[in-house]
mmCIF file of C-alpha atoms in Angstrom:
data_model
loop_
_atom_site.group_PDB
_atom_site.id
_atom_site.type_symbol
_atom_site.label_atom_id
_atom_site.label_comp_id
_atom_site.label_asym_id
_atom_site.label_seq_id
_atom_site.Cartn_x
_atom_site.Cartn_y
_atom_site.Cartn_z
ATOM 1 C CA VAL A 9 27.944 1.361 16.464
ATOM 2 C CA TYR A 10 30.848 3.004 14.631
ATOM 3 C CA HIS A 11 30.871 6.214 12.602
ATOM 4 C CA ASN A 12 33.646 5.325 10.171
ATOM 5 C CA ALA A 13 35.515 2.416 8.669
ATOM 6 C CA SER A 14 38.694 2.022 6.674
ATOM 7 C CA ALA A 15 38.684 0.531 3.170
ATOM 8 C CA THR A 16 41.838 -0.793 1.533
ATOM 9 C CA PHE A 17 41.602 -2.045 -2.031
ATOM 10 C CA TYR A 18 43.695 -2.833 -5.102
ATOM 11 C CA VAL A 19 43.583 -0.453 -8.072
ATOM 12 C CA PRO A 20 46.904 0.209 -9.808
ATOM 13 C CA SER A 21 47.384 3.904 -10.573
ATOM 14 C CA GLU A 22 49.954 6.675 -10.334
ATOM 15 C CA GLN A 23 48.601 7.831 -6.953
ATOM 16 C CA ALA A 24 48.406 4.322 -5.465
ATOM 17 C CA GLY A 25 51.846 3.331 -6.718
ATOM 18 C CA PRO A 26 53.038 0.225 -8.554
ATOM 19 C CA ASN A 27 51.447 -2.176 -6.068
ATOM 20 C CA GLY A 28 48.074 -0.485 -6.509
ATOM 21 C CA MET A 29 46.935 -0.454 -2.886
ATOM 22 C CA HIS A 30 44.718 2.459 -1.826
ATOM 23 C CA HIS A 31 43.341 3.325 1.610
ATOM 24 C CA GLU A 32 40.352 5.556 2.430
ATOM 25 C CA ILE A 33 37.985 6.327 5.314
ATOM 26 C CA ILE A 34 34.244 5.795 4.811
ATOM 27 C CA ARG A 35 32.121 7.923 7.135
ATOM 28 C CA CYS A 36 28.576 7.721 8.500
ATOM 29 C CA THR A 37 28.575 10.527 11.037
ATOM 30 C CA PRO A 38 25.320 11.965 12.434
ATOM 31 C CA ALA A 39 27.043 15.322 13.083
ATOM 32 C CA TRP A 40 29.948 16.443 10.865
ATOM 33 C CA PHE A 41 31.958 19.199 12.587
ATOM 34 C CA GLY A 42 28.893 20.340 14.545
ATOM 35 C CA SER A 43 26.738 20.557 11.432
ATOM 36 C CA ALA A 44 24.493 18.117 9.565
ATOM 37 C CA GLY A 45 25.490 14.472 9.227
ATOM 38 C CA ARG A 46 27.802 13.000 6.610
ATOM 39 C CA TYR A 47 26.807 9.667 5.108
ATOM 40 C CA ASP A 48 29.204 8.405 2.464
ATOM 41 C CA ILE A 49 28.178 6.545 -0.668
ATOM 42 C CA VAL A 50 29.848 3.207 -1.373
ATOM 43 C CA LEU A 51 30.082 0.502 -3.989
ATOM 44 C CA VAL A 52 28.976 -2.860 -2.605
ATOM 45 C CA SER A 53 30.024 -6.141 -4.213
ATOM 46 C CA THR A 54 27.081 -8.387 -5.069
ATOM 47 C CA GLY A 55 29.370 -11.396 -5.434
ATOM 48 C CA GLU A 56 28.964 -11.523 -9.199
ATOM 49 C CA GLU A 57 31.943 -11.279 -11.523
ATOM 50 C CA GLY A 58 32.085 -8.302 -13.830
ATOM 51 C CA VAL A 59 33.682 -5.014 -14.770
ATOM 52 C CA GLY A 60 32.421 -1.627 -13.576
ATOM 53 C CA MET A 61 28.837 -1.730 -12.326
ATOM 54 C CA ASP A 62 28.501 -5.427 -13.204
ATOM 55 C CA GLY A 63 28.813 -7.222 -9.894
ATOM 56 C CA MET A 64 28.359 -4.042 -7.813
ATOM 57 C CA THR A 65 25.578 -1.851 -6.540
ATOM 58 C CA VAL A 66 25.502 1.540 -4.826
ATOM 59 C CA ALA A 67 24.509 2.177 -1.210
ATOM 60 C CA CYS A 68 24.568 4.949 1.372
ATOM 61 C CA VAL A 69 26.153 3.890 4.674
ATOM 62 C CA ARG A 70 23.965 4.859 7.629
ATOM 63 C CA ALA A 71 25.961 3.037 10.351
ATOM 64 C CA PHE A 72 28.699 0.506 10.921
ATOM 65 C CA VAL A 73 27.849 -2.095 13.563
ATOM 66 C CA SER A 74 29.528 -5.061 15.201
ATOM 67 C CA PHE A 75 27.794 -7.835 17.091
ATOM 68 C CA VAL A 76 28.390 -11.351 18.349
ATOM 69 C CA HIS A 77 26.134 -14.166 17.138
ATOM 70 C CA ASP A 78 26.726 -17.813 17.997
ATOM 71 C CA GLY A 79 30.138 -16.884 19.375
ATOM 72 C CA ALA A 80 31.317 -15.202 16.153
ATOM 73 C CA LEU A 81 32.015 -11.479 15.811
ATOM 74 C CA HIS A 82 30.337 -9.892 12.774
ATOM 75 C CA HIS A 83 31.258 -6.474 11.333
ATOM 76 C CA CYS A 84 28.452 -5.034 9.200
ATOM 77 C CA ALA A 85 27.218 -1.894 7.493
ATOM 78 C CA PHE A 86 23.631 -0.675 7.706
ATOM 79 C CA VAL A 87 22.966 0.680 4.196
ATOM 80 C CA GLU A 88 20.306 2.400 2.129
ATOM 81 C CA TRP A 89 20.170 0.888 -1.373
ATOM 82 C CA PHE A 90 20.206 2.523 -4.792
ATOM 83 C CA VAL A 91 19.265 0.803 -8.055
ATOM 84 C CA LEU A 92 20.288 1.393 -11.663
ATOM 85 C CA ASP A 93 17.989 3.556 -13.761
ATOM 86 C CA GLY A 94 18.617 1.987 -17.152
ATOM 87 C CA ASP A 95 20.659 -0.780 -18.730
ATOM 88 C CA ALA A 96 23.604 1.371 -19.803
ATOM 89 C CA PRO A 97 25.401 4.566 -18.810
ATOM 90 C CA ASP A 98 23.787 7.874 -19.793
ATOM 91 C CA GLU A 99 24.606 8.588 -23.454
ATOM 92 C CA VAL A 100 25.532 12.238 -22.868
ATOM 93 C CA MET A 101 27.352 12.069 -19.509
ATOM 94 C CA GLY A 102 28.876 8.597 -19.884
ATOM 95 C CA MET A 103 27.944 7.784 -16.268
ATOM 96 C CA TRP A 104 25.507 5.290 -14.784
ATOM 97 C CA VAL A 105 22.292 6.779 -13.410
ATOM 98 C CA ILE A 106 20.860 5.448 -10.152
ATOM 99 C CA GLN A 107 17.884 6.185 -7.940
ATOM 100 C CA PRO A 108 16.971 5.267 -4.355
ATOM 101 C CA LYS A 109 15.449 1.802 -4.080
ATOM 102 C CA GLU A 110 11.952 2.051 -2.631
ATOM 103 C CA ASP A 111 9.493 -0.524 -1.321
ATOM 104 C CA GLY A 112 5.790 -0.669 -2.275
ATOM 105 C CA ASP A 113 4.979 2.133 0.206
ATOM 106 C CA GLY A 114 7.605 4.518 -1.194
ATOM 107 C CA MET A 115 9.990 3.986 1.735
ATOM 108 C CA ARG A 116 13.700 3.641 0.990
ATOM 109 C CA VAL A 117 14.970 0.070 1.260
ATOM 110 C CA MET A 118 17.661 -0.542 3.884
ATOM 111 C CA ASP A 119 19.665 -3.633 4.723
ATOM 112 C CA VAL A 120 22.568 -4.956 6.755
ATOM 113 C CA VAL A 121 25.557 -6.215 4.723
ATOM 114 C CA PRO A 122 28.894 -7.737 5.764
ATOM 115 C CA ILE A 123 31.553 -5.028 5.851
ATOM 116 C CA GLU A 124 33.733 -7.185 3.582
ATOM 117 C CA SER A 125 31.257 -6.545 0.751
ATOM 118 C CA VAL A 126 31.907 -2.770 0.853
ATOM 119 C CA VAL A 127 34.447 -2.169 -1.928
ATOM 120 C CA CYS A 128 35.142 1.568 -1.720
ATOM 121 C CA ALA A 129 33.555 5.007 -1.473
ATOM 122 C CA CYS A 130 32.152 6.659 -4.585
ATOM 123 C CA HIS A 131 30.791 10.068 -5.582
ATOM 124 C CA LEU A 132 27.285 10.945 -6.785
ATOM 125 C CA ILE A 133 26.079 13.964 -8.770
ATOM 126 C CA GLY A 134 22.402 14.867 -8.635
ATOM 127 C CA VAL A 135 20.564 14.749 -11.949
ATOM 128 C CA TYR A 136 19.327 18.329 -12.149
ATOM 129 C CA ASP A 137 17.112 18.093 -15.230
ATOM 130 C CA THR A 138 15.669 21.631 -15.658
ATOM 131 C CA THR A 139 15.452 22.479 -11.952
ATOM 132 C CA PHE A 140 17.718 25.072 -10.343
ATOM 133 C CA LEU A 141 19.038 24.754 -6.795
ATOM 134 C CA PRO A 142 18.239 27.598 -4.393
ATOM 135 C CA SER A 143 21.211 29.774 -3.401
ATOM 136 C CA ASP A 144 20.887 28.619 0.223
ATOM 137 C CA PHE A 145 20.955 24.893 -0.694
ATOM 138 C CA ASP A 146 22.812 22.828 1.923
ATOM 139 C CA TYR A 147 24.975 19.929 0.701
ATOM 140 C CA ALA A 148 23.621 17.787 3.558
ATOM 141 C CA ASP A 149 20.247 17.691 1.790
ATOM 142 C CA SER A 150 21.698 16.291 -1.463
ATOM 143 C CA LEU A 151 20.612 12.687 -0.890
ATOM 144 C CA ASP A 152 17.022 13.803 -0.326
ATOM 145 C CA ALA A 153 16.814 16.633 -2.878
ATOM 146 C CA PHE A 154 17.244 14.594 -6.062
ATOM 147 C CA LYS A 155 15.309 11.665 -7.488
ATOM 148 C CA ARG A 156 18.219 10.372 -9.594
ATOM 149 C CA TYR A 157 22.017 10.572 -9.431
ATOM 150 C CA TYR A 158 25.001 10.040 -11.702
ATOM 151 C CA VAL A 159 27.671 7.669 -10.371
ATOM 152 C CA ASN A 160 30.705 9.882 -10.957
ATOM 153 C CA TRP A 161 33.518 7.582 -12.101
ATOM 154 C CA TYR A 162 35.676 10.585 -12.908
ATOM 155 C CA ALA A 163 35.872 12.165 -9.426
ATOM 156 C CA ASP A 164 38.338 9.575 -8.162
ATOM 157 C CA CYS A 165 40.988 7.829 -10.235
ATOM 158 C CA HIS A 166 40.730 4.760 -7.987
ATOM 159 C CA VAL A 167 37.000 4.267 -8.564
ATOM 160 C CA HIS A 168 37.489 4.943 -12.294
ATOM 161 C CA GLY A 169 39.889 1.984 -12.379
ATOM 162 C CA ILE A 170 37.438 -0.492 -10.836
#
């Protein structure tokens, strides 16, 4: 079990330079600097061709694992899935809205995916609706506190270019 992985991907931009290569660390740490855990959100390729969310889905990385099966070493991510909430980005915010994928019993759906299918990290914003957050709200509770999230394409120029 590993608590982080490195992602390198191609997105030409001013920050990544003319060759467009960008490098980032994706974390799934049960204790972040002695506090609550940090579980990064990622875009996962579904193998379909497309631009933006076409061909990708969102997941929360809970662990990175490696194992040997039939003599071959496999590097995987244990993820918690999110699904799109609608067929188009939100009209006001211009961002896709997602929600945790749940099974028939209301439990969040988890899966193991090849690490090669993890494209890059991404940023979510909780959909607040009319609810206010308490002043003592802890960021570590964000993935449990909201029912829906915006996929924030604007937080990172590299994700915006995908």
